[in-house]
Amino acid sequence: MAATATRRSGRRWRSSGRSSRHRTPLPSTSIFFLREKLSIYTSSVKAVQKNSTSKDYIQEEDDFALRRFLRARDQNINKASAMLLRYLAWKRVTKPHGFISEDEVRGEIAKGRDRHQGFDRLGRPMSYLYGGRHFPVRRDHEDLKRYVVYVFDKICTRLPAGQEKFAAVIDLKGWGYANCDIRGYLAGLDIMQSYYPERLGRVFLIHVPYIFMAAWKIVYPLIDDKTKKKFVFVADRDLDATLRDAIDESQLPEEYGGKLKL
């Protein structure tokens, strides 16, 4: 399976021949519109809290966050607004205190499925996920979902100033049918695409066994078209060159031939 690489090309808005009132507003206008929606939502939450003993944590979203929602919906302010409101409602339920504590997911952390260290050559923090260490559960995936949110928030805290994206390596060494968790994969994918838009920069899938492709064929159609281009399958023969091209050896973990210690 040959390694593939993609480069995201810039896209310009093109007129479809419709009148100017149908055109996508300028970014500043779009941000103003979303901030108005955000203000209305926040005010409604505060109004409810006045008559409630529950006091949810309310965190303001900055303009960078609003722009990510706009980019995720190709600058369509109505779609971006719907996405933003869905995110705010989800966050209020999922993270009422603003975050998920380590104590809430300690059992998931103990499974050792992920590691976060180093940066790629574009200054994006690196995450390493080990698919062979994950085993599906027979109950609901609520614990896994909380853990996925915990991991994404942890990644975001490592983003340097001016950097909005992260990169990842998914290592599938040892992955087999016992590790296959379509429901879990789809749950994680939905969280990333719906609530952490425009955060993913690139994902390298390495040590990919042939049988994994059966699971991939189920998941792939449900991935957003923009996100699909960010997944790169790396053949074993190209592994060293591909990782070194993307990550300086000082930032590459020792297990992949670099000099970065645990």
Tab-separated table of C-alpha atoms in Angstrom, residues 7-262:
chain	number	residue	atom	x	y	z
A	7	ARG	CA	-1.606	19.271	-0.126
A	8	ARG	CA	-4.511	21.445	0.729
A	9	SER	CA	-5.036	24.030	-1.958
A	10	GLY	CA	-6.456	27.473	-1.360
A	11	ARG	CA	-10.035	28.008	-2.465
A	12	ARG	CA	-11.504	31.282	-3.662
A	13	TRP	CA	-15.151	32.186	-3.656
A	14	ARG	CA	-16.601	32.287	-7.140
A	15	SER	CA	-19.712	34.105	-8.208
A	16	SER	CA	-22.568	31.833	-9.201
A	17	GLY	CA	-24.299	34.615	-11.073
A	18	ARG	CA	-26.653	35.419	-8.234
A	19	SER	CA	-27.162	38.928	-6.897
A	20	SER	CA	-24.790	40.269	-4.252
A	21	ARG	CA	-27.348	39.792	-1.497
A	22	HIS	CA	-26.867	36.017	-1.858
A	23	ARG	CA	-23.098	36.111	-1.661
A	24	THR	CA	-21.123	34.947	1.340
A	25	PRO	CA	-20.576	37.947	3.658
A	26	LEU	CA	-17.108	39.219	4.315
A	27	PRO	CA	-15.354	37.409	7.204
A	28	SER	CA	-15.752	40.360	9.581
A	29	THR	CA	-19.506	40.426	8.940
A	30	SER	CA	-19.715	36.672	9.437
A	31	ILE	CA	-17.873	36.876	12.749
A	32	PHE	CA	-20.205	39.640	13.917
A	33	PHE	CA	-23.219	37.485	13.009
A	34	LEU	CA	-21.872	34.474	14.926
A	35	ARG	CA	-20.967	36.602	17.911
A	36	GLU	CA	-24.549	37.875	18.015
A	37	LYS	CA	-25.788	34.273	18.021
A	38	LEU	CA	-23.318	33.457	20.776
A	39	SER	CA	-24.465	36.433	22.850
A	40	ILE	CA	-28.123	35.421	22.537
A	41	TYR	CA	-27.330	31.850	23.572
A	42	THR	CA	-25.232	32.950	26.560
A	43	SER	CA	-27.947	35.341	27.723
A	44	SER	CA	-30.569	32.605	27.545
A	45	VAL	CA	-28.396	30.237	29.598
A	46	LYS	CA	-27.804	32.899	32.245
A	47	ALA	CA	-31.528	33.617	32.393
A	48	VAL	CA	-32.270	29.951	33.056
A	49	GLN	CA	-29.563	29.800	35.716
A	50	LYS	CA	-31.214	32.573	37.723
A	51	ASN	CA	-34.011	30.174	38.582
A	52	SER	CA	-31.841	27.107	38.998
A	53	THR	CA	-29.474	25.768	41.634
A	54	SER	CA	-27.198	24.514	38.861
A	55	LYS	CA	-24.612	27.029	37.735
A	56	ASP	CA	-22.942	25.800	34.556
A	57	TYR	CA	-19.554	27.117	33.579
A	58	ILE	CA	-19.848	29.516	30.639
A	59	GLN	CA	-16.724	30.041	28.568
A	60	GLU	CA	-16.533	32.710	25.911
A	61	GLU	CA	-15.511	31.642	22.405
A	62	ASP	CA	-12.912	33.874	20.760
A	63	ASP	CA	-12.879	34.983	17.123
A	64	PHE	CA	-10.405	32.245	16.218
A	65	ALA	CA	-12.948	29.639	17.315
A	66	LEU	CA	-15.721	31.322	15.347
A	67	ARG	CA	-13.530	31.401	12.238
A	68	ARG	CA	-12.930	27.666	12.566
A	69	PHE	CA	-16.670	27.054	12.475
A	70	LEU	CA	-16.930	29.275	9.407
A	71	ARG	CA	-14.100	27.467	7.620
A	72	ALA	CA	-15.630	24.110	8.492
A	73	ARG	CA	-18.803	25.199	6.688
A	74	ASP	CA	-17.113	26.960	3.756
A	75	GLN	CA	-17.995	30.438	5.077
A	76	ASN	CA	-21.732	29.672	5.015
A	77	ILE	CA	-22.904	31.659	8.030
A	78	ASN	CA	-26.208	29.823	8.423
A	79	LYS	CA	-24.539	26.415	8.484
A	80	ALA	CA	-21.743	27.733	10.710
A	81	SER	CA	-24.318	29.229	13.077
A	82	ALA	CA	-26.195	25.923	13.334
A	83	MET	CA	-22.915	24.114	13.970
A	84	LEU	CA	-21.890	26.628	16.641
A	85	LEU	CA	-25.204	26.392	18.502
A	86	ARG	CA	-25.066	22.604	18.437
A	87	TYR	CA	-21.531	22.784	19.842
A	88	LEU	CA	-22.563	25.147	22.648
A	89	ALA	CA	-25.457	22.907	23.666
A	90	TRP	CA	-23.193	19.846	23.582
A	91	LYS	CA	-20.491	21.553	25.631
A	92	ARG	CA	-22.966	22.617	28.285
A	93	VAL	CA	-24.055	18.995	28.762
A	94	THR	CA	-20.692	17.291	28.287
A	95	LYS	CA	-18.449	19.774	30.112
A	96	PRO	CA	-20.681	21.705	32.545
A	97	HIS	CA	-17.604	22.753	34.535
A	98	GLY	CA	-15.599	23.660	31.438
A	99	PHE	CA	-13.503	20.502	31.282
A	100	ILE	CA	-13.429	16.763	31.950
A	101	SER	CA	-11.210	15.948	34.897
A	102	GLU	CA	-8.564	13.248	34.902
A	103	ASP	CA	-10.460	11.457	37.672
A	104	GLU	CA	-13.467	11.035	35.376
A	105	VAL	CA	-11.437	9.096	32.804
A	106	ARG	CA	-8.715	7.513	34.916
A	107	GLY	CA	-9.723	4.013	33.820
A	108	GLU	CA	-9.414	4.980	30.155
A	109	ILE	CA	-6.062	6.685	30.708
A	110	ALA	CA	-4.691	3.494	32.270
A	111	LYS	CA	-5.168	1.651	28.975
A	112	GLY	CA	-2.238	3.557	27.472
A	113	ARG	CA	-3.772	4.133	24.055
A	114	ASP	CA	-2.274	7.544	23.411
A	115	ARG	CA	0.802	9.668	23.961
A	116	HIS	CA	1.325	13.356	23.283
A	117	GLN	CA	4.801	14.756	22.767
A	118	GLY	CA	6.854	16.714	20.292
A	119	PHE	CA	5.903	18.895	17.339
A	120	ASP	CA	6.017	18.462	13.584
A	121	ARG	CA	7.943	20.754	11.235
A	122	LEU	CA	4.935	23.075	10.968
A	123	GLY	CA	4.847	23.605	14.725
A	124	ARG	CA	1.800	21.415	15.280
A	125	PRO	CA	1.753	19.320	18.471
A	126	MET	CA	2.016	15.583	17.777
A	127	SER	CA	-0.198	12.859	19.196
A	128	TYR	CA	0.437	9.119	18.923
A	129	LEU	CA	-2.508	6.734	19.089
A	130	TYR	CA	-2.107	2.962	19.405
A	131	GLY	CA	-4.979	1.096	17.801
A	132	GLY	CA	-3.792	-2.306	18.978
A	133	ARG	CA	-4.339	-1.268	22.601
A	134	HIS	CA	-8.004	-0.461	22.159
A	135	PHE	CA	-10.703	-3.053	22.754
A	136	PRO	CA	-14.406	-2.357	22.238
A	137	VAL	CA	-16.857	-2.482	25.108
A	138	ARG	CA	-20.208	-4.244	25.031
A	139	ARG	CA	-21.998	-1.438	26.810
A	140	ASP	CA	-22.530	2.110	25.616
A	141	HIS	CA	-19.561	4.251	24.641
A	142	GLU	CA	-20.104	7.090	27.119
A	143	ASP	CA	-16.805	6.442	28.932
A	144	LEU	CA	-14.965	6.386	25.618
A	145	LYS	CA	-16.679	9.572	24.448
A	146	ARG	CA	-15.680	11.402	27.625
A	147	TYR	CA	-12.145	10.173	27.151
A	148	VAL	CA	-12.047	11.360	23.534
A	149	VAL	CA	-13.141	14.820	24.679
A	150	TYR	CA	-10.525	14.756	27.439
A	151	VAL	CA	-7.833	13.869	24.875
A	152	PHE	CA	-8.854	16.566	22.396
A	153	ASP	CA	-8.868	19.191	25.143
A	154	LYS	CA	-5.463	17.992	26.300
A	155	ILE	CA	-4.138	18.330	22.759
A	156	CYS	CA	-5.562	21.837	22.439
A	157	THR	CA	-3.759	22.968	25.595
A	158	ARG	CA	-0.473	22.109	23.841
A	159	LEU	CA	-1.144	24.341	20.839
A	160	PRO	CA	1.453	27.136	20.625
A	161	ALA	CA	0.280	30.711	20.148
A	162	GLY	CA	-0.850	31.198	16.566
A	163	GLN	CA	-1.247	27.470	15.914
A	164	GLU	CA	-4.740	26.003	15.622
A	165	LYS	CA	-4.074	22.491	14.357
A	166	PHE	CA	-2.462	19.299	15.605
A	167	ALA	CA	-1.064	16.268	13.792
A	168	ALA	CA	-1.200	12.612	14.737
A	169	VAL	CA	0.238	9.183	14.078
A	170	ILE	CA	-2.145	6.246	14.380
A	171	ASP	CA	-0.032	3.139	14.922
A	172	LEU	CA	-1.966	-0.018	14.070
A	173	LYS	CA	0.744	-2.527	14.891
A	174	GLY	CA	-0.909	-5.604	16.378
A	175	TRP	CA	-4.397	-4.472	15.362
A	176	GLY	CA	-6.823	-7.347	14.775
A	177	TYR	CA	-10.510	-8.161	14.768
A	178	ALA	CA	-10.514	-8.062	18.581
A	179	ASN	CA	-9.576	-4.367	18.379
A	180	CYS	CA	-12.173	-3.420	15.769
A	181	ASP	CA	-14.678	-0.935	17.189
A	182	ILE	CA	-16.710	0.680	14.418
A	183	ARG	CA	-19.115	2.332	16.865
A	184	GLY	CA	-16.211	3.724	18.852
A	185	TYR	CA	-14.443	5.017	15.733
A	186	LEU	CA	-17.600	6.727	14.516
A	187	ALA	CA	-18.214	8.271	17.937
A	188	GLY	CA	-14.705	9.724	18.022
A	189	LEU	CA	-14.998	10.925	14.435
A	190	ASP	CA	-18.284	12.684	15.162
A	191	ILE	CA	-16.819	14.450	18.191
A	192	MET	CA	-13.822	15.670	16.203
A	193	GLN	CA	-15.792	16.854	13.180
A	194	SER	CA	-18.733	18.366	15.065
A	195	TYR	CA	-17.104	19.928	18.115
A	196	TYR	CA	-13.424	20.437	17.243
A	197	PRO	CA	-13.670	21.775	13.677
A	198	GLU	CA	-10.514	22.653	11.786
A	199	ARG	CA	-8.279	21.307	14.550
A	200	LEU	CA	-6.891	18.308	12.675
A	201	GLY	CA	-3.929	19.005	10.421
A	202	ARG	CA	-2.671	15.600	9.318
A	203	VAL	CA	-2.919	11.945	10.369
A	204	PHE	CA	-0.397	9.272	9.417
A	205	LEU	CA	-1.681	5.696	9.619
A	206	ILE	CA	1.240	3.310	10.011
A	207	HIS	CA	1.750	-0.446	10.369
A	208	VAL	CA	-1.662	-0.882	8.774
A	209	PRO	CA	-2.745	-4.538	8.527
A	210	TYR	CA	-4.741	-5.566	5.486
A	211	ILE	CA	-7.761	-6.553	7.583
A	212	PHE	CA	-8.055	-2.981	8.868
A	213	MET	CA	-9.219	-1.883	5.428
A	214	ALA	CA	-12.546	-3.657	5.972
A	215	ALA	CA	-13.229	-1.327	8.918
A	216	TRP	CA	-11.878	1.669	7.000
A	217	LYS	CA	-14.355	1.092	4.151
A	218	ILE	CA	-17.196	1.486	6.647
A	219	VAL	CA	-15.813	4.598	8.322
A	220	TYR	CA	-14.433	6.414	5.247
A	221	PRO	CA	-17.767	7.467	3.653
A	222	LEU	CA	-18.751	9.219	6.898
A	223	ILE	CA	-15.641	11.399	6.973
A	224	ASP	CA	-16.005	14.991	5.800
A	225	ASP	CA	-14.448	15.542	2.361
A	226	LYS	CA	-11.935	18.053	3.732
A	227	THR	CA	-10.943	15.684	6.513
A	228	LYS	CA	-10.493	12.724	4.159
A	229	LYS	CA	-7.556	14.508	2.540
A	230	LYS	CA	-5.786	14.708	5.889
A	231	PHE	CA	-5.436	10.932	6.311
A	232	VAL	CA	-2.223	9.468	4.911
A	233	PHE	CA	-1.592	5.720	4.750
A	234	VAL	CA	2.117	5.007	5.024
A	235	ALA	CA	3.649	1.806	3.667
A	236	ASP	CA	6.213	0.151	5.944
A	237	ARG	CA	8.984	0.721	3.400
A	238	ASP	CA	8.259	4.475	3.431
A	239	LEU	CA	7.718	4.862	7.162
A	240	ASP	CA	11.105	6.264	8.160
A	241	ALA	CA	11.323	8.738	5.268
A	242	THR	CA	7.718	9.899	5.675
A	243	LEU	CA	7.959	10.575	9.399
A	244	ARG	CA	11.353	12.272	9.107
A	245	ASP	CA	10.037	14.459	6.314
A	246	ALA	CA	7.192	15.625	8.562
A	247	ILE	CA	8.951	15.622	11.945
A	248	ASP	CA	12.477	16.673	12.861
A	249	GLU	CA	14.377	13.834	14.527
A	250	SER	CA	14.725	15.915	17.708
A	251	GLN	CA	10.917	15.857	17.931
A	252	LEU	CA	10.426	12.274	16.739
A	253	PRO	CA	10.062	9.617	19.481
A	254	GLU	CA	12.831	7.062	19.814
A	255	GLU	CA	10.460	4.211	18.971
A	256	TYR	CA	10.195	5.657	15.450
A	257	GLY	CA	13.900	6.287	14.997
A	258	GLY	CA	14.075	9.784	16.447
A	259	LYS	CA	15.816	11.258	19.483
A	260	LEU	CA	12.821	12.327	21.564
A	261	LYS	CA	12.683	10.399	24.821
A	262	LEU	CA	9.517	9.599	26.733
